[in-house]
PDB file of C-alpha atoms in Angstrom:
ATOM      1  CA  UNK A   1      26.678  14.168  33.510  1.00  0.00           C
ATOM      2  CA  UNK A   2      26.519  15.605  37.042  1.00  0.00           C
ATOM      3  CA  UNK A   3      26.417  12.144  38.516  1.00  0.00           C
ATOM      4  CA  UNK A   4      29.977  11.229  37.356  1.00  0.00           C
ATOM      5  CA  UNK A   5      32.351  11.193  40.345  1.00  0.00           C
ATOM      6  CA  UNK A   6      35.656  10.254  38.774  1.00  0.00           C
ATOM      7  CA  UNK A   7      37.577  11.052  35.652  1.00  0.00           C
ATOM      8  CA  UNK A   8      40.043   8.485  34.197  1.00  0.00           C
ATOM      9  CA  UNK A   9      42.889  10.474  35.778  1.00  0.00           C
ATOM     10  CA  UNK A  10      41.194  10.388  39.192  1.00  0.00           C
ATOM     11  CA  UNK A  11      41.109   6.575  39.018  1.00  0.00           C
ATOM     12  CA  UNK A  12      44.664   6.358  37.692  1.00  0.00           C
ATOM     13  CA  UNK A  13      46.142   8.529  40.546  1.00  0.00           C
ATOM     14  CA  UNK A  14      44.080   7.143  43.416  1.00  0.00           C
ATOM     15  CA  UNK A  15      46.224   6.177  46.326  1.00  0.00           C
ATOM     16  CA  UNK A  16      44.800   3.744  48.879  1.00  0.00           C
ATOM     17  CA  UNK A  17      45.749   3.734  52.491  1.00  0.00           C
ATOM     18  CA  UNK A  18      47.796   0.777  53.666  1.00  0.00           C
ATOM     19  CA  UNK A  19      46.646  -1.199  56.719  1.00  0.00           C
ATOM     20  CA  UNK A  20      48.163  -4.311  58.261  1.00  0.00           C
ATOM     21  CA  UNK A  21      44.992  -6.395  58.551  1.00  0.00           C
ATOM     22  CA  UNK A  22      46.313  -9.771  57.551  1.00  0.00           C
ATOM     23  CA  UNK A  23      44.987 -10.818  54.150  1.00  0.00           C
ATOM     24  CA  UNK A  24      44.961  -8.125  51.483  1.00  0.00           C
ATOM     25  CA  UNK A  25      44.458  -7.877  47.793  1.00  0.00           C
ATOM     26  CA  UNK A  26      47.225  -8.401  45.303  1.00  0.00           C
ATOM     27  CA  UNK A  27      48.313  -4.875  44.426  1.00  0.00           C
ATOM     28  CA  UNK A  28      49.190  -5.864  40.827  1.00  0.00           C
ATOM     29  CA  UNK A  29      45.798  -7.449  40.393  1.00  0.00           C
ATOM     30  CA  UNK A  30      44.033  -4.290  41.657  1.00  0.00           C
ATOM     31  CA  UNK A  31      46.228  -2.076  39.421  1.00  0.00           C
ATOM     32  CA  UNK A  32      45.463  -4.202  36.306  1.00  0.00           C
ATOM     33  CA  UNK A  33      41.739  -4.040  37.107  1.00  0.00           C
ATOM     34  CA  UNK A  34      41.824  -0.271  37.540  1.00  0.00           C
ATOM     35  CA  UNK A  35      43.724   0.045  34.274  1.00  0.00           C
ATOM     36  CA  UNK A  36      40.916  -1.838  32.472  1.00  0.00           C
ATOM     37  CA  UNK A  37      38.314   0.346  34.228  1.00  0.00           C
ATOM     38  CA  UNK A  38      40.148   3.465  33.105  1.00  0.00           C
ATOM     39  CA  UNK A  39      40.273   2.276  29.442  1.00  0.00           C
ATOM     40  CA  UNK A  40      36.478   1.528  29.533  1.00  0.00           C
ATOM     41  CA  UNK A  41      35.783   4.836  31.199  1.00  0.00           C
ATOM     42  CA  UNK A  42      37.761   6.674  28.476  1.00  0.00           C
ATOM     43  CA  UNK A  43      35.996   4.777  25.770  1.00  0.00           C
ATOM     44  CA  UNK A  44      32.626   5.739  27.226  1.00  0.00           C
ATOM     45  CA  UNK A  45      33.610   9.306  27.457  1.00  0.00           C
ATOM     46  CA  UNK A  46      34.712   9.423  23.871  1.00  0.00           C
ATOM     47  CA  UNK A  47      31.460   7.662  22.713  1.00  0.00           C
ATOM     48  CA  UNK A  48      29.317  10.101  24.701  1.00  0.00           C
ATOM     49  CA  UNK A  49      31.258  13.063  23.191  1.00  0.00           C
ATOM     50  CA  UNK A  50      30.817  11.629  19.688  1.00  0.00           C
ATOM     51  CA  UNK A  51      27.103  11.059  20.226  1.00  0.00           C
ATOM     52  CA  UNK A  52      26.660  14.584  21.564  1.00  0.00           C
ATOM     53  CA  UNK A  53      28.444  16.013  18.474  1.00  0.00           C
ATOM     54  CA  UNK A  54      26.391  13.872  16.090  1.00  0.00           C
ATOM     55  CA  UNK A  55      23.165  14.903  18.016  1.00  0.00           C
ATOM     56  CA  UNK A  56      24.094  18.565  17.574  1.00  0.00           C
ATOM     57  CA  UNK A  57      24.917  18.179  13.878  1.00  0.00           C
ATOM     58  CA  UNK A  58      21.552  16.384  13.281  1.00  0.00           C
ATOM     59  CA  UNK A  59      19.604  18.885  15.182  1.00  0.00           C
ATOM     60  CA  UNK A  60      21.154  21.683  13.159  1.00  0.00           C
ATOM     61  CA  UNK A  61      20.353  19.776   9.943  1.00  0.00           C
ATOM     62  CA  UNK A  62      16.674  19.290  11.145  1.00  0.00           C
ATOM     63  CA  UNK A  63      16.443  22.992  11.795  1.00  0.00           C
ATOM     64  CA  UNK A  64      17.912  23.831   8.379  1.00  0.00           C
ATOM     65  CA  UNK A  65      15.517  21.476   6.638  1.00  0.00           C
ATOM     66  CA  UNK A  66      12.522  22.909   8.568  1.00  0.00           C
ATOM     67  CA  UNK A  67      13.529  26.360   7.513  1.00  0.00           C
ATOM     68  CA  UNK A  68      13.728  25.199   3.888  1.00  0.00           C
ATOM     69  CA  UNK A  69      10.259  23.621   4.125  1.00  0.00           C
ATOM     70  CA  UNK A  70       8.834  26.830   5.596  1.00  0.00           C
ATOM     71  CA  UNK A  71      10.395  28.868   2.857  1.00  0.00           C
ATOM     72  CA  UNK A  72       9.153  26.469   0.237  1.00  0.00           C
ATOM     73  CA  UNK A  73       5.652  26.468   1.636  1.00  0.00           C
ATOM     74  CA  UNK A  74       5.449  30.197   1.724  1.00  0.00           C
ATOM     75  CA  UNK A  75       6.832  30.509  -1.784  1.00  0.00           C
ATOM     76  CA  UNK A  76       4.386  27.995  -3.148  1.00  0.00           C
ATOM     77  CA  UNK A  77       1.430  29.754  -1.425  1.00  0.00           C
ATOM     78  CA  UNK A  78       2.659  33.037  -2.831  1.00  0.00           C
ATOM     79  CA  UNK A  79       3.066  31.714  -6.346  1.00  0.00           C
ATOM     80  CA  UNK A  80      -0.230  29.886  -6.256  1.00  0.00           C
ATOM     81  CA  UNK A  81      -2.036  33.027  -5.132  1.00  0.00           C
ATOM     82  CA  UNK A  82      -0.227  35.180  -7.585  1.00  0.00           C
ATOM     83  CA  UNK A  83      -0.617  33.408 -10.926  1.00  0.00           C
ATOM     84  CA  UNK A  84      -2.409  30.201 -11.916  1.00  0.00           C
ATOM     85  CA  UNK A  85      -0.369  27.290 -13.185  1.00  0.00           C
ATOM     86  CA  UNK A  86      -0.746  26.814 -16.962  1.00  0.00           C
ATOM     87  CA  UNK A  87      -0.727  23.334 -18.506  1.00  0.00           C
ATOM     88  CA  UNK A  88      -0.342  24.652 -21.988  1.00  0.00           C
ATOM     89  CA  UNK A  89       2.251  22.916 -24.148  1.00  0.00           C
ATOM     90  CA  UNK A  90       4.367  24.725 -26.748  1.00  0.00           C
ATOM     91  CA  UNK A  91       2.150  23.403 -29.486  1.00  0.00           C
ATOM     92  CA  UNK A  92      -0.963  24.881 -27.822  1.00  0.00           C
ATOM     93  CA  UNK A  93       0.851  28.251 -27.514  1.00  0.00           C
ATOM     94  CA  UNK A  94       1.791  28.108 -31.244  1.00  0.00           C
ATOM     95  CA  UNK A  95      -1.749  27.377 -32.279  1.00  0.00           C
ATOM     96  CA  UNK A  96      -3.077  30.267 -30.221  1.00  0.00           C
ATOM     97  CA  UNK A  97      -0.476  32.570 -31.691  1.00  0.00           C
ATOM     98  CA  UNK A  98      -1.320  31.437 -35.194  1.00  0.00           C
ATOM     99  CA  UNK A  99      -5.096  32.016 -34.641  1.00  0.00           C
ATOM    100  CA  UNK A 100      -4.244  35.470 -33.256  1.00  0.00           C
ATOM    101  CA  UNK A 101      -2.182  36.319 -36.344  1.00  0.00           C
ATOM    102  CA  UNK A 102      -5.000  35.199 -38.587  1.00  0.00           C
ATOM    103  CA  UNK A 103      -7.406  37.482 -36.814  1.00  0.00           C
ATOM    104  CA  UNK A 104      -5.074  40.498 -36.742  1.00  0.00           C
ATOM    105  CA  UNK A 105      -3.413  40.019 -40.178  1.00  0.00           C
ATOM    106  CA  UNK A 106      -6.256  38.037 -41.740  1.00  0.00           C
ATOM    107  CA  UNK A 107      -6.725  40.239 -44.812  1.00  0.00           C
ATOM    108  CA  UNK A 108      -3.022  40.415 -45.557  1.00  0.00           C
ATOM    109  CA  UNK A 109      -2.637  36.674 -45.167  1.00  0.00           C
ATOM    110  CA  UNK A 110      -5.766  35.922 -47.259  1.00  0.00           C
ATOM    111  CA  UNK A 111      -4.660  38.517 -49.867  1.00  0.00           C
ATOM    112  CA  UNK A 112      -1.418  36.603 -50.483  1.00  0.00           C
ATOM    113  CA  UNK A 113      -3.007  33.272 -51.307  1.00  0.00           C
ATOM    114  CA  UNK A 114      -0.381  32.409 -53.855  1.00  0.00           C
ATOM    115  CA  UNK A 115       2.435  32.391 -51.372  1.00  0.00           C
ATOM    116  CA  UNK A 116       3.435  29.521 -49.048  1.00  0.00           C
ATOM    117  CA  UNK A 117       0.940  28.953 -46.222  1.00  0.00           C
ATOM    118  CA  UNK A 118       3.093  26.547 -44.344  1.00  0.00           C
ATOM    119  CA  UNK A 119       3.248  28.790 -41.330  1.00  0.00           C
ATOM    120  CA  UNK A 120      -0.504  28.217 -40.728  1.00  0.00           C
ATOM    121  CA  UNK A 121      -1.452  25.630 -38.228  1.00  0.00           C
TER     122      UNK A 121
END
């Protein structure tokens, strides 16, 4: 904002030289116009400040989200390289466990045929 020459206070306190050149401008009309210019100038300054703050906030948010994406990408790559993803359901796991028990304890399970076999899948 290097091209801004006046602040609202500069406009408000500006004193013009008086000359006796015949027709002049109505001083009250000029003051009213300058008051309106000051209000608009103030409004624009506040809006620029608000937009700069919002821009800073959004840039910080973008940086944070980019960091999260980077962390997520490296974690996903690390997990993918470390161990494969299993699509086994609980039922699949229970069936495998039951088959393993039958192989390990097969003679004991088969020897107790009179007992309840409801745990077998």
